[in-house]
Short mmCIF file of C-alpha atoms and ligand atoms in Angstrom, two decimals:
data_model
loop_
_atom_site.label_atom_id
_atom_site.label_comp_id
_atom_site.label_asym_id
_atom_site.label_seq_id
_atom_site.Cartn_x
_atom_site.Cartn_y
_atom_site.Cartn_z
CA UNK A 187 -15.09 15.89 -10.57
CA UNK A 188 -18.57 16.43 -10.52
CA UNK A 189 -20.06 19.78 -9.55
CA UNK A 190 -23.64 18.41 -8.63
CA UNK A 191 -24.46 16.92 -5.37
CA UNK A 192 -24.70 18.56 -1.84
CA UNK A 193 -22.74 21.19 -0.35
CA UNK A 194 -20.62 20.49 2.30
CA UNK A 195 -19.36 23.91 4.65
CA UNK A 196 -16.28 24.36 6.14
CA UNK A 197 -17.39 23.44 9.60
CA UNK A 198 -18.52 19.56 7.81
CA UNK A 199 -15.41 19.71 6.16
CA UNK A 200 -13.35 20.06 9.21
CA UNK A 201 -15.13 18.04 11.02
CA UNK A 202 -14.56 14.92 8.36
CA UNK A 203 -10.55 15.77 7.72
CA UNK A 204 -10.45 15.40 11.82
CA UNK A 205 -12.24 12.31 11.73
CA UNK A 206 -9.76 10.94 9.11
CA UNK A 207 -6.53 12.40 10.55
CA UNK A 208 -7.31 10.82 14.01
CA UNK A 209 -8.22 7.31 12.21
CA UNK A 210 -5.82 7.31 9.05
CA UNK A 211 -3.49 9.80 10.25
CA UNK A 212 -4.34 11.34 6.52
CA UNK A 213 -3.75 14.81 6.30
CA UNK A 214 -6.92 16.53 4.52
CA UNK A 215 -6.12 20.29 4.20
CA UNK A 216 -8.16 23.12 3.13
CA UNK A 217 -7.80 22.54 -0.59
CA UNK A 218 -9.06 19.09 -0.54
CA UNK A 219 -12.58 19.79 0.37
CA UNK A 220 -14.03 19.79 -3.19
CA UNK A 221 -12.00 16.50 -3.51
CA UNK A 222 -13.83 15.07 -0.33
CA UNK A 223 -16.85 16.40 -1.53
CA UNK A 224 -17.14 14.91 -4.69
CA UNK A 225 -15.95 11.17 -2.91
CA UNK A 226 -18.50 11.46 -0.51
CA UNK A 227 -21.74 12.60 -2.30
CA UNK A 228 -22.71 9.52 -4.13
CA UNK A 229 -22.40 7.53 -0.93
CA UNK A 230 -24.79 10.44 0.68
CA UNK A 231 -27.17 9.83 -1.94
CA UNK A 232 -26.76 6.07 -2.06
CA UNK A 233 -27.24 6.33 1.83
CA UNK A 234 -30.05 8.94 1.41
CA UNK A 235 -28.52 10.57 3.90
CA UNK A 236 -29.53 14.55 4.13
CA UNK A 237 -26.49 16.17 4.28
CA UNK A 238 -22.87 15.77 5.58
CA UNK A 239 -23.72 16.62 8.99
CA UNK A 240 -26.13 13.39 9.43
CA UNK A 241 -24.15 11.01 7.15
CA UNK A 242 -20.84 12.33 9.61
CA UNK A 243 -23.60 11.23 12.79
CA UNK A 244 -24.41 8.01 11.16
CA UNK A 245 -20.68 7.17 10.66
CA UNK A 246 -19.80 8.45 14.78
CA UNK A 247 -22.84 6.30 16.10
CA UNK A 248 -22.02 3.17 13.81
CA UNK A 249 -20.25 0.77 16.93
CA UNK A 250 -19.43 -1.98 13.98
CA UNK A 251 -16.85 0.62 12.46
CA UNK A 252 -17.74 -0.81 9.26
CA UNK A 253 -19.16 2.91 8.06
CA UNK A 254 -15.52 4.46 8.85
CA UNK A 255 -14.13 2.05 6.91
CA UNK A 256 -15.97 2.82 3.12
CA UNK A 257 -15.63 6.32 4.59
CA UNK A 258 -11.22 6.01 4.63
CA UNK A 259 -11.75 3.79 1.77
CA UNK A 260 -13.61 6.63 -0.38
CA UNK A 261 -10.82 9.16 0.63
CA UNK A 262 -7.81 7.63 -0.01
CA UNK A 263 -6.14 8.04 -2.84
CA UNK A 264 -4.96 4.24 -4.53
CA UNK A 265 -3.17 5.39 -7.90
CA UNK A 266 -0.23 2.71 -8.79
CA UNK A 267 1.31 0.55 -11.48
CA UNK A 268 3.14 -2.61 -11.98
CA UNK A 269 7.15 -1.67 -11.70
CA UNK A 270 6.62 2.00 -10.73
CA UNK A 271 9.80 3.62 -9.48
CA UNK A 272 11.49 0.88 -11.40
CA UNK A 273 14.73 1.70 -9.48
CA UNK A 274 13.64 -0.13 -6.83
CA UNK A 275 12.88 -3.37 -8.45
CA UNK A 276 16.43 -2.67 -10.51
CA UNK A 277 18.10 -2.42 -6.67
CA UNK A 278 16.72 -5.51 -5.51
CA UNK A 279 17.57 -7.78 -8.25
CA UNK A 280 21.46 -6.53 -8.41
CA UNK A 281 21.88 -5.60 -4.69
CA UNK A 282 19.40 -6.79 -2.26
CA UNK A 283 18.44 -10.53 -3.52
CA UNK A 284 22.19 -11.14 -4.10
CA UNK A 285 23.47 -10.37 -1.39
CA UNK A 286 20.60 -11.69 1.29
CA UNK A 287 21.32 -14.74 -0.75
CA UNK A 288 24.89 -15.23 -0.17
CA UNK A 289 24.76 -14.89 3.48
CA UNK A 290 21.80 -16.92 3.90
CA UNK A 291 24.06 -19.53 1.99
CA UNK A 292 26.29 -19.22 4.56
CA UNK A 293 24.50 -19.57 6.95
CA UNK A 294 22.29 -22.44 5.65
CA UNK A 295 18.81 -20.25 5.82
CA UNK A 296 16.42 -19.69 3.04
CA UNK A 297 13.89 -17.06 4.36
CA UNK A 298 12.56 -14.47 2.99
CA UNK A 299 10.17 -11.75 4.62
CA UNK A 300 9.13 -8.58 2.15
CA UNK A 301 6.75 -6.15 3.01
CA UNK A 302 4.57 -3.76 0.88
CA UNK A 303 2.89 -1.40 3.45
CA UNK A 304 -0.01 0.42 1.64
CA UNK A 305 -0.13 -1.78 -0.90
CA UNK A 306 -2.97 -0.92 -2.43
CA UNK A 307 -4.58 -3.22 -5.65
CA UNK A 308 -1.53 -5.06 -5.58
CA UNK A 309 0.74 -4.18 -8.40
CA UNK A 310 3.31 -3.18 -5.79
CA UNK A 311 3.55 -6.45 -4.21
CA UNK A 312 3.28 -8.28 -7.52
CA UNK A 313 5.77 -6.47 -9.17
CA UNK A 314 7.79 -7.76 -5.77
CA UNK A 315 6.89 -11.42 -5.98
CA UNK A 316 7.92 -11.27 -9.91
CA UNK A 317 11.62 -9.89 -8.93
CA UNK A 318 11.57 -12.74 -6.63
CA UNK A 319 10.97 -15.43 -8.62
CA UNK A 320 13.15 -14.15 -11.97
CA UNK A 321 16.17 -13.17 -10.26
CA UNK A 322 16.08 -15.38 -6.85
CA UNK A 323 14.52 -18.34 -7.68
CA UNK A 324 16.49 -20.01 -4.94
CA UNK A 325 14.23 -17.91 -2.21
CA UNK A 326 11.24 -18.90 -4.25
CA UNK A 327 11.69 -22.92 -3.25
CA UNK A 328 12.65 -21.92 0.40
CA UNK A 329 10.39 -19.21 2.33
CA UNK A 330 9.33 -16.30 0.64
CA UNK A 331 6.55 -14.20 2.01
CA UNK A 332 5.52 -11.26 0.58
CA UNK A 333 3.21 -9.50 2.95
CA UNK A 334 0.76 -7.07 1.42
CA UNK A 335 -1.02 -4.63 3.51
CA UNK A 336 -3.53 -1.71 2.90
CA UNK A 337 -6.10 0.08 5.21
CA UNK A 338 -8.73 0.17 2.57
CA UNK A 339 -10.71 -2.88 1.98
CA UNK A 340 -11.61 -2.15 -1.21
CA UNK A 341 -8.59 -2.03 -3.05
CA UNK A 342 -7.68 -5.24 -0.97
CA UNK A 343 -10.20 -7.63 -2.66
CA UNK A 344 -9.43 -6.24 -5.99
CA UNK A 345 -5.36 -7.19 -5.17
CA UNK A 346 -6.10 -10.75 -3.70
CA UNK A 347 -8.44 -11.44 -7.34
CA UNK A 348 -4.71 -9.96 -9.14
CA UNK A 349 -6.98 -9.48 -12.30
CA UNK A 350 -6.31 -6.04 -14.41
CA UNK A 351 -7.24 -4.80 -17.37
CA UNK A 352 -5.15 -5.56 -20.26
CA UNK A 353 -4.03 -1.44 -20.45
CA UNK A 354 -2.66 -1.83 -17.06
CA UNK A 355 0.15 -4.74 -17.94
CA UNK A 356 0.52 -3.15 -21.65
CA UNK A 357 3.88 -1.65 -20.37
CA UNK A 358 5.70 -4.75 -19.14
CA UNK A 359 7.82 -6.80 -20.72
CA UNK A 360 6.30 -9.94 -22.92
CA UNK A 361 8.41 -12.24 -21.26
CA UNK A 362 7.20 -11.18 -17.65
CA UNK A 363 4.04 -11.10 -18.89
CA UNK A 364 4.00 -14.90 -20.55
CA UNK A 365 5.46 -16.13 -17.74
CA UNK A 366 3.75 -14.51 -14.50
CA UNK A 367 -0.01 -13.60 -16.34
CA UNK A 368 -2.71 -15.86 -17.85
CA UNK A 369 -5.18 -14.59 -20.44
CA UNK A 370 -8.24 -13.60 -18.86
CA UNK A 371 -11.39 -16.06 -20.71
CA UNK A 372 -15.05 -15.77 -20.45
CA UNK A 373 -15.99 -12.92 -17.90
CA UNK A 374 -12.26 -11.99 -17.63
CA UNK A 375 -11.69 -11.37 -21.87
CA UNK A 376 -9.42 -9.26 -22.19
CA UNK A 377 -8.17 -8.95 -18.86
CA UNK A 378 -4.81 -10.53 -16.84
CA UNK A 379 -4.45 -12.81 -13.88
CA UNK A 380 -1.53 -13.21 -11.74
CA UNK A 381 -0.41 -16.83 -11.95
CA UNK A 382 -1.00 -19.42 -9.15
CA UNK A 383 2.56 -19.57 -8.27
CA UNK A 384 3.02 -16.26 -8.34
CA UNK A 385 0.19 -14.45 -6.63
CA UNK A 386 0.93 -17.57 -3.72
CA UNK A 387 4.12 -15.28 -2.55
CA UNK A 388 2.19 -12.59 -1.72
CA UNK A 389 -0.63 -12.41 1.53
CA UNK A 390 -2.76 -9.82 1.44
CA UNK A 391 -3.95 -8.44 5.15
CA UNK A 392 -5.62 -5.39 6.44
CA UNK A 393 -3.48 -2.76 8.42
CA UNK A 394 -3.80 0.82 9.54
CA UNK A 395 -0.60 2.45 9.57
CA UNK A 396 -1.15 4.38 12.54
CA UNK A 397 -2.11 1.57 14.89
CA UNK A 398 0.36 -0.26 16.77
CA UNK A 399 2.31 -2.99 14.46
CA UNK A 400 1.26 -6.89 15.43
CA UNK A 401 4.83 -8.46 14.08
CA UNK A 402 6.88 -10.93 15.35
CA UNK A 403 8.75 -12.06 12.60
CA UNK A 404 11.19 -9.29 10.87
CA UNK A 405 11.52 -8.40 7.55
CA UNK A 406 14.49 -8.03 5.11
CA UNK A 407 12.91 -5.61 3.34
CA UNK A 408 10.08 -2.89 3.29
CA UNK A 409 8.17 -1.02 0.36
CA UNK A 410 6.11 1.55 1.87
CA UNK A 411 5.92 4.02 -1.21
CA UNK A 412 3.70 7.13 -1.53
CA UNK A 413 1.98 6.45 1.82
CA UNK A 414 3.51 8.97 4.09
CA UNK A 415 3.10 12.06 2.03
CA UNK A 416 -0.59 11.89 3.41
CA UNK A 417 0.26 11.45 7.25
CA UNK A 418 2.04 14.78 9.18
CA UNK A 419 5.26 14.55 10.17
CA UNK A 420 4.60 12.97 14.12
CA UNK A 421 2.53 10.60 12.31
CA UNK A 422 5.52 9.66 9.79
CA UNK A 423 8.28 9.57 12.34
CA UNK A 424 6.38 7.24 14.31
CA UNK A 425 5.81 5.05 11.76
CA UNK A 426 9.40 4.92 10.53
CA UNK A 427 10.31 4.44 14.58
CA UNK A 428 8.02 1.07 13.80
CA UNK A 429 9.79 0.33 10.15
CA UNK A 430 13.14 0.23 12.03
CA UNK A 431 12.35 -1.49 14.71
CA UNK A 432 10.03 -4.31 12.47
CA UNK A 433 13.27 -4.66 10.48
CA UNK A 434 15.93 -7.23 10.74
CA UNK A 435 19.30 -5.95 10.84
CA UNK A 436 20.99 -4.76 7.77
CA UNK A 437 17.32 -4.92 6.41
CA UNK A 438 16.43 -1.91 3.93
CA UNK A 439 13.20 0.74 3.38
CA UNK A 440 12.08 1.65 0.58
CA UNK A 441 9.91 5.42 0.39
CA UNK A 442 8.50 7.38 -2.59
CA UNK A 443 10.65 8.92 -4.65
CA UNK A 444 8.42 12.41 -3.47
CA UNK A 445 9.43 11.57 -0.22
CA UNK A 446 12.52 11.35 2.62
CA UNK A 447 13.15 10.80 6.08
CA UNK A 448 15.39 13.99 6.71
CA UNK A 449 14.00 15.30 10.06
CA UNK A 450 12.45 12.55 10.99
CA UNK A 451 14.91 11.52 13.56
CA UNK A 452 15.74 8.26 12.63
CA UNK A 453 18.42 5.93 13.04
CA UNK A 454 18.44 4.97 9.35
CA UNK A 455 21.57 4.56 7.05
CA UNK A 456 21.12 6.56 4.08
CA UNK A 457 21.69 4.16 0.70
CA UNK A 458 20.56 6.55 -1.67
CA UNK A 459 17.57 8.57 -2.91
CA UNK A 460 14.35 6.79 -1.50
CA UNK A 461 16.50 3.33 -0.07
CA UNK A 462 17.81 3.66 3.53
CA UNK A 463 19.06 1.25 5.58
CA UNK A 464 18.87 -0.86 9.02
C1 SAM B 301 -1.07 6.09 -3.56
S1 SAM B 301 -1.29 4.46 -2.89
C2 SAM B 301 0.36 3.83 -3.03
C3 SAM B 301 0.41 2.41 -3.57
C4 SAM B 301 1.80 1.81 -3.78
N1 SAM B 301 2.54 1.74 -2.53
C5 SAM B 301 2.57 2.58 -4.79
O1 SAM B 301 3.48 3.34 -4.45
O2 SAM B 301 2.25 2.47 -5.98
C6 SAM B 301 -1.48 4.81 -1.14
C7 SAM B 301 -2.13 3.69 -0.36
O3 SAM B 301 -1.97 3.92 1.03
C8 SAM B 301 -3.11 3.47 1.71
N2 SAM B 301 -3.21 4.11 3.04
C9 SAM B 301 -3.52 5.39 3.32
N3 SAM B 301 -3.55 5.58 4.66
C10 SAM B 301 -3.25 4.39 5.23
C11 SAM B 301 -3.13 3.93 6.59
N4 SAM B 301 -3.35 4.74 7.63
N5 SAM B 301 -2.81 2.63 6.80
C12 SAM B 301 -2.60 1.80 5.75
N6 SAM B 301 -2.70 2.17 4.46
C13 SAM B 301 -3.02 3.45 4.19
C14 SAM B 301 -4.25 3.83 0.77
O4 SAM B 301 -5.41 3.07 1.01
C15 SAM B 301 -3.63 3.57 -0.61
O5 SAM B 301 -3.96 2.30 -1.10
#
């Protein structure tokens, strides 16, 4: 965190964590403002922009929206890996795939619908299309869509590239790596791409959280995994109000393992730590 760089007052700060709760429904509280500080200053320079107060005018009067959007995408906070909270994965390759397998058998249906809400540069939804393909490959020759969503734009076009630096795959298994990653060559030395067939499970989309959802189809299954912690708790209750209800029955959630829906007032069946159910 650099030091240098404009001030910004408490009044500023306010004013930007109210523009961000009422558009992200991220909660920015008192203790972030040398956080949102440093984000913001090289953009104010960049943007030669005065001070807070005029770069927070030039984002209000901007009708295009595109300045709120590298604002929320300078704020948020995109840390993730390949297989993190590897329980998860570990539950839906001996519980979930299994059994949405069998009774699709039954029932002559091969459809599957995952997905990873704040997905952020895709290792989340990756990780989900690999689980997919290694332990159901039957749902890999039917319908499997794995829809990837994140508010930020940024981290968006560096998920739908699925190219990382060699220290960020150093932790998986050789196998899943032989099979799932090419070497990077020429501009990409040294670096990993998501195969073809692999990365073509997963569709990457922009969504805000806090705006009404646009599905029709349900889903089996949703990741949405250190999202909530920065939304208050209307915020989150709404949103797991919309997770139900964007669920098909018997369907599961997946949250952060710093996180839980106690108090929320939901209708969910509690599986276990961090997996609830439809
Ligand atoms: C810490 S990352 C979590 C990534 C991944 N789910 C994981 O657990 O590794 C949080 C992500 O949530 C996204 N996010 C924050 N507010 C959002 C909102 N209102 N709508 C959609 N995504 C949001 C951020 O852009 C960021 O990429």
């Amino acid at each position: 965190v650099s030091l240098s760089g404009p001030t910004l007052s408490e009044q500023d700060f306010k004013a930007f964590a109210r523009l961000v709760h009422d558009k992200a429904g991220i909660n920015l509280h008192e203790g972030k403002r040398e956080l949102v500080r440093a984000r913001l200053a090289s953009t104010i320079r960049e943007g030669q922009f005065r001070d807070f107060r005029e770069y927070y005018d030039h984002i209000i009067q901007d009708r295009s929206g595109d300045e709120l959007v590298k604002l929320l995408d300078s704020i948020s906070t995109n840390l993730t890996n390949f297989f993190r909270e590897p329980g998860h994965f570990a539950f839906m390759a001996k519980k979930f795939l299994p059994e949405l397998e069998a009774e699709q058998n039954k029932r002559g249906e091969n459809q599957l619908r995952i997905w990873s809400a704040g997905c952020s540069t895709g290792e989340e939804p990756y990780s989900i299309a690999i689980t997919v393909l290694d332990h159901a490959p039957y749902f890999g020759q039917g319908e499997a869509r794995i829809l990837a969503t994140d508010l930020s734009t940024r981290v968006l076009d560096k998920a739908a590239q699925g190219i990382y630096a060699a220290d960020r795959v150093s932790e998986m298994p050789r196998s899943i790596l032989q099979k799932h990653f090419r070497k990077g060559r020429g501009a990409w030395e040294g670096c990993y791409r998501v195969r073809e067939s692999t990365r073509g499970l997963v569709v990457f989309r922009r969504l805000n959280l806090i705006e009404k959802l646009p599905f029709k189809k349900r889903f089996n299954l949703i990741f949405c995994r250190n999202v909530m912690i920065y939304f208050d708790k209307e915020t989150q209750a709404r949103l797991v109000g919309s997770f139900y209800d964007a669920l098909a029955p018997g369907g599961y959630l997946f949250i952060g393992h710093s996180e839980s829906l106690t108090g929320l007032g939901q209708s969910f069946k509690y599986i276990q730590p961090t997996i609830y159910r439809k």
